[in-house]
Short mmCIF file of C-alpha atoms in Angstrom, two decimals:
data_model
loop_
_atom_site.label_atom_id
_atom_site.label_comp_id
_atom_site.label_asym_id
_atom_site.label_seq_id
_atom_site.Cartn_x
_atom_site.Cartn_y
_atom_site.Cartn_z
CA VAL A 1 -39.10 1.15 -16.61
CA THR A 2 -37.25 4.33 -15.93
CA ILE A 3 -37.11 5.61 -12.37
CA THR A 4 -36.22 9.25 -11.92
CA GLY A 5 -35.85 11.54 -8.97
CA GLY A 6 -34.26 9.04 -6.58
CA SER A 7 -30.95 9.39 -4.78
CA TYR A 8 -27.98 7.03 -4.51
CA THR A 9 -25.46 6.82 -1.71
CA TRP A 10 -22.36 4.62 -1.93
CA SER A 11 -20.12 3.58 0.93
CA THR A 12 -17.34 5.48 -0.88
CA GLY A 13 -19.32 8.71 -0.60
CA GLU A 14 -20.36 8.86 -4.26
CA THR A 15 -23.96 9.85 -4.98
CA THR A 16 -24.23 8.79 -8.63
CA SER A 17 -26.08 5.82 -10.10
CA SER A 18 -22.78 4.18 -11.06
CA ASN A 19 -19.45 4.14 -9.29
CA GLN A 20 -15.98 3.33 -10.60
CA VAL A 21 -13.60 1.78 -8.05
CA ASP A 22 -10.08 0.39 -8.35
CA GLU A 23 -9.61 -1.53 -5.13
CA ALA A 24 -10.85 -5.02 -4.31
CA GLY A 25 -13.54 -5.10 -1.65
CA ASP A 26 -17.24 -4.90 -0.82
CA TYR A 27 -19.10 -1.71 -1.70
CA ASP A 28 -22.53 -0.79 -0.30
CA VAL A 29 -25.10 1.29 -2.15
CA SER A 30 -28.52 2.52 -1.09
CA TYR A 31 -31.28 4.01 -3.24
CA ILE A 32 -34.16 6.17 -2.01
CA LEU A 33 -37.21 6.87 -4.19
CA PRO A 34 -39.05 10.20 -4.03
CA THR A 35 -41.86 8.27 -2.29
CA GLY A 36 -39.50 7.40 0.56
CA CYS A 37 -39.15 3.73 -0.36
CA SER A 38 -35.55 2.51 -0.27
CA ALA A 39 -33.40 -0.41 -1.27
CA SER A 40 -29.80 -1.35 -0.61
CA ALA A 41 -27.24 -3.77 -1.99
CA THR A 42 -23.62 -4.84 -1.56
CA VAL A 43 -21.39 -5.28 -4.60
CA SER A 44 -18.22 -7.39 -4.33
CA ILE A 45 -15.43 -6.22 -6.63
CA ALA A 46 -12.60 -8.63 -7.43
CA GLN A 47 -10.63 -10.59 -4.83
CA GLU A 48 -7.67 -9.39 -2.78
CA LEU A 49 -4.84 -11.83 -3.50
CA VAL A 50 -2.13 -10.20 -1.37
CA LYS A 51 -2.05 -11.56 2.17
CA ASN A 52 -1.74 -9.20 5.14
CA ALA A 53 -1.72 -6.24 2.76
CA ASN A 54 -2.45 -3.75 5.55
CA PHE A 55 0.06 -5.35 7.98
CA ASP A 56 -2.66 -5.96 10.57
CA ASN A 57 -1.01 -9.29 11.34
CA GLY A 58 2.41 -7.74 11.78
CA ASN A 59 5.46 -9.49 10.37
CA ASP A 60 3.60 -12.79 9.94
CA GLY A 61 5.73 -14.35 7.20
CA SER A 62 3.23 -13.68 4.40
CA PHE A 63 5.70 -11.22 2.83
CA THR A 64 9.48 -10.92 2.75
CA SER A 65 12.03 -8.18 2.19
CA ASP A 66 15.72 -7.93 1.36
CA TYR A 67 15.92 -5.72 4.44
CA ALA A 68 16.39 -7.38 7.84
CA TYR A 69 13.39 -7.40 10.17
CA LYS A 70 13.73 -5.52 13.45
CA PRO A 71 10.90 -6.17 15.95
CA ASP A 72 9.31 -3.16 17.61
CA VAL A 73 10.52 -3.48 21.20
CA SER A 74 10.99 -1.08 24.09
CA GLY A 75 12.68 2.17 23.08
CA ASN A 76 12.86 3.72 19.62
CA SER A 77 16.23 2.78 18.17
CA GLU A 78 15.35 -0.39 16.22
CA LEU A 79 15.87 1.24 12.80
CA VAL A 80 18.64 3.71 13.63
CA ASP A 81 21.37 1.39 12.30
CA ASP A 82 21.01 1.37 8.50
CA SER A 83 24.25 -0.47 7.72
CA GLY A 84 24.20 -3.52 5.45
CA ASN A 85 20.63 -4.67 4.94
CA ASN A 86 19.20 -2.97 8.05
CA GLY A 87 16.31 -2.68 8.36
CA TYR A 88 12.51 -2.70 8.50
CA SER A 89 9.86 -3.04 11.16
CA VAL A 90 6.07 -3.12 11.49
CA SER A 91 4.56 -0.70 13.98
CA THR A 92 1.90 1.95 14.51
CA SER A 93 4.19 5.02 14.66
CA GLY A 94 7.51 6.11 13.24
CA GLN A 95 8.54 7.27 16.70
CA ASN A 96 8.31 3.69 17.99
CA VAL A 97 11.35 2.55 16.00
CA HIS A 98 13.47 5.66 15.29
CA SER A 99 13.87 8.97 17.12
CA ASN A 100 13.59 10.87 13.82
CA PHE A 101 10.86 8.85 12.10
CA TRP A 102 7.42 10.44 12.03
CA GLY A 103 3.99 9.40 10.81
CA HIS A 104 1.15 6.94 11.28
CA ASP A 105 -0.94 4.52 9.27
CA HIS A 106 -3.89 5.89 7.31
CA THR A 107 -6.01 2.75 6.87
CA SER A 108 -8.55 1.00 9.04
CA GLY A 109 -7.63 -1.96 11.20
CA ALA A 110 -4.81 -2.37 13.71
CA GLY A 111 -3.00 0.78 12.59
CA ASN A 112 0.14 -1.11 11.58
CA PHE A 113 2.31 -0.17 8.65
CA MET A 114 5.72 -1.21 7.34
CA LEU A 115 8.60 1.15 8.16
CA VAL A 116 11.88 0.87 6.25
CA ASN A 117 15.18 2.67 6.76
CA GLY A 118 15.92 2.28 3.08
CA HIS A 119 19.13 3.00 1.22
CA GLY A 120 19.98 2.51 -2.43
CA ASN A 121 18.20 0.57 -5.15
CA THR A 122 19.68 -2.91 -4.76
CA LEU A 123 17.49 -4.21 -1.91
CA ILE A 124 13.87 -5.15 -2.61
CA VAL A 125 11.59 -3.35 -0.15
CA TRP A 126 8.69 -5.84 -0.11
CA LYS A 127 7.97 -9.18 -1.82
CA GLN A 128 5.11 -11.63 -2.06
CA THR A 129 4.23 -14.44 -4.48
CA VAL A 130 0.55 -15.02 -5.33
CA ARG A 131 -1.27 -17.56 -7.47
CA VAL A 132 -2.83 -16.14 -10.63
CA LEU A 133 -4.89 -17.30 -13.59
CA PRO A 134 -3.49 -17.35 -17.13
CA ASN A 135 -4.47 -14.56 -19.54
CA THR A 136 -5.91 -12.40 -16.78
CA THR A 137 -5.33 -8.72 -16.01
CA TYR A 138 -4.56 -7.80 -12.40
CA TYR A 139 -4.48 -4.42 -10.68
CA PHE A 140 -1.96 -3.47 -7.99
CA SER A 141 -1.82 -0.44 -5.71
CA ALA A 142 -0.05 0.66 -2.55
CA TRP A 143 0.55 3.78 -0.47
CA ALA A 144 3.88 5.14 0.77
CA MET A 145 5.43 8.18 2.41
CA SER A 146 8.80 9.37 3.66
CA LEU A 147 9.23 9.35 7.44
CA ASN A 148 11.43 12.47 7.70
CA SER A 149 13.18 15.10 5.59
CA VAL A 150 16.81 13.99 6.00
CA ASN A 151 18.71 14.29 2.68
CA GLY A 152 15.42 14.95 0.90
CA PRO A 153 13.74 15.39 -1.35
CA THR A 154 16.57 14.52 -3.75
CA ASN A 155 17.34 11.20 -2.06
CA ASN A 156 13.82 10.21 -1.03
CA ALA A 157 12.59 6.84 -2.27
CA HIS A 158 11.08 6.36 -5.74
CA LEU A 159 8.86 3.30 -5.34
CA ARG A 160 7.43 1.17 -8.13
CA PHE A 161 5.92 -2.29 -8.52
CA SER A 162 7.44 -5.08 -10.55
CA VAL A 163 5.83 -8.41 -11.42
CA ASN A 164 7.94 -11.37 -12.46
CA GLY A 165 10.86 -9.05 -13.05
CA ALA A 166 9.10 -6.40 -15.17
CA LEU A 167 8.46 -2.91 -13.79
CA ILE A 168 4.80 -1.85 -14.02
CA GLY A 169 2.66 1.18 -13.34
CA SER A 170 3.35 4.53 -11.75
CA THR A 171 6.25 5.61 -9.55
CA ALA A 172 5.71 7.13 -6.11
CA VAL A 173 8.27 9.93 -5.64
CA LEU A 174 8.11 10.50 -1.90
CA ASN A 175 8.00 14.00 -0.46
CA ASN A 176 9.70 15.19 2.72
CA HIS A 177 7.84 14.57 5.97
CA GLY A 178 7.88 17.17 8.72
CA GLU A 179 9.81 16.26 11.84
CA THR A 180 7.33 16.99 14.62
CA SER A 181 4.46 15.01 16.10
CA SER A 182 1.99 17.46 14.56
CA SER A 183 3.41 17.25 11.01
CA PRO A 184 0.76 15.99 8.55
CA ASP A 185 1.29 12.65 6.85
CA ASN A 186 1.61 12.81 3.07
CA TRP A 187 0.83 9.32 1.79
CA ILE A 188 1.24 8.84 -1.98
CA ARG A 189 -0.48 6.12 -3.96
CA PHE A 190 1.25 4.17 -6.73
CA TYR A 191 -0.44 1.56 -8.90
CA GLY A 192 -0.44 -0.39 -12.14
CA THR A 193 -1.89 -3.30 -14.09
CA TRP A 194 -0.29 -6.53 -15.27
CA THR A 195 -1.61 -9.25 -17.57
CA SER A 196 -0.52 -12.84 -17.08
CA GLY A 197 0.63 -14.98 -20.00
CA PRO A 198 -1.11 -18.06 -21.40
CA THR A 199 0.75 -20.43 -19.05
CA THR A 200 1.44 -18.10 -16.08
CA THR A 201 0.11 -19.36 -12.74
CA SER A 202 2.13 -17.32 -10.23
CA ALA A 203 3.25 -13.72 -9.84
CA ASP A 204 6.28 -12.53 -7.88
CA ILE A 205 5.21 -9.05 -6.77
CA TYR A 206 7.99 -6.69 -5.66
CA ILE A 207 8.07 -3.11 -4.44
CA ASN A 208 11.33 -1.61 -5.64
CA ASN A 209 13.15 1.58 -4.75
CA LEU A 210 14.47 3.03 -8.01
CA GLN A 211 16.44 5.81 -6.30
CA ALA A 212 20.17 4.96 -6.08
#
């Protein structure tokens, strides 16, 4: 049976009969016939293995970093000192932790995101180990942006995933961010795939800054 003339609406905004997605999650679709009859369904795509990926739970121990954690407390100087392995925080605004950090989260939820006063390419920005199945291909993606325009764009971070020590996927070359409360955020997505080996059961996922 071929049904023509109906309309599709996906929760992603697509209006085609099929929809390609690249993020784990539940996707809703509704279909309306020319007669007015309708049907709807939810399609579950993959499983999110990374814990606290949107930082809704704050610095809950599910991830680590080579940078030292600085809690968001009263004032906005937590990330001003960038000596040694200082530092990172989890907050809802750049202005909460540094007088010249700007920007906000762009996802749903608590509005938290990870803020790093990064320097050099020797410290791992973010780390998490997840259990995986052998001989299986996995997809990774994240979003990032610079929090100001100091020394940029030449010295802005170049972020890339690695899994079990091997770099994978695209590199996010961060652009300057304006330094006012009205400056638009310019989040950049970086992503890649990785296939586990025949005996691999865990993956050490890192986000690395490649910019020295």
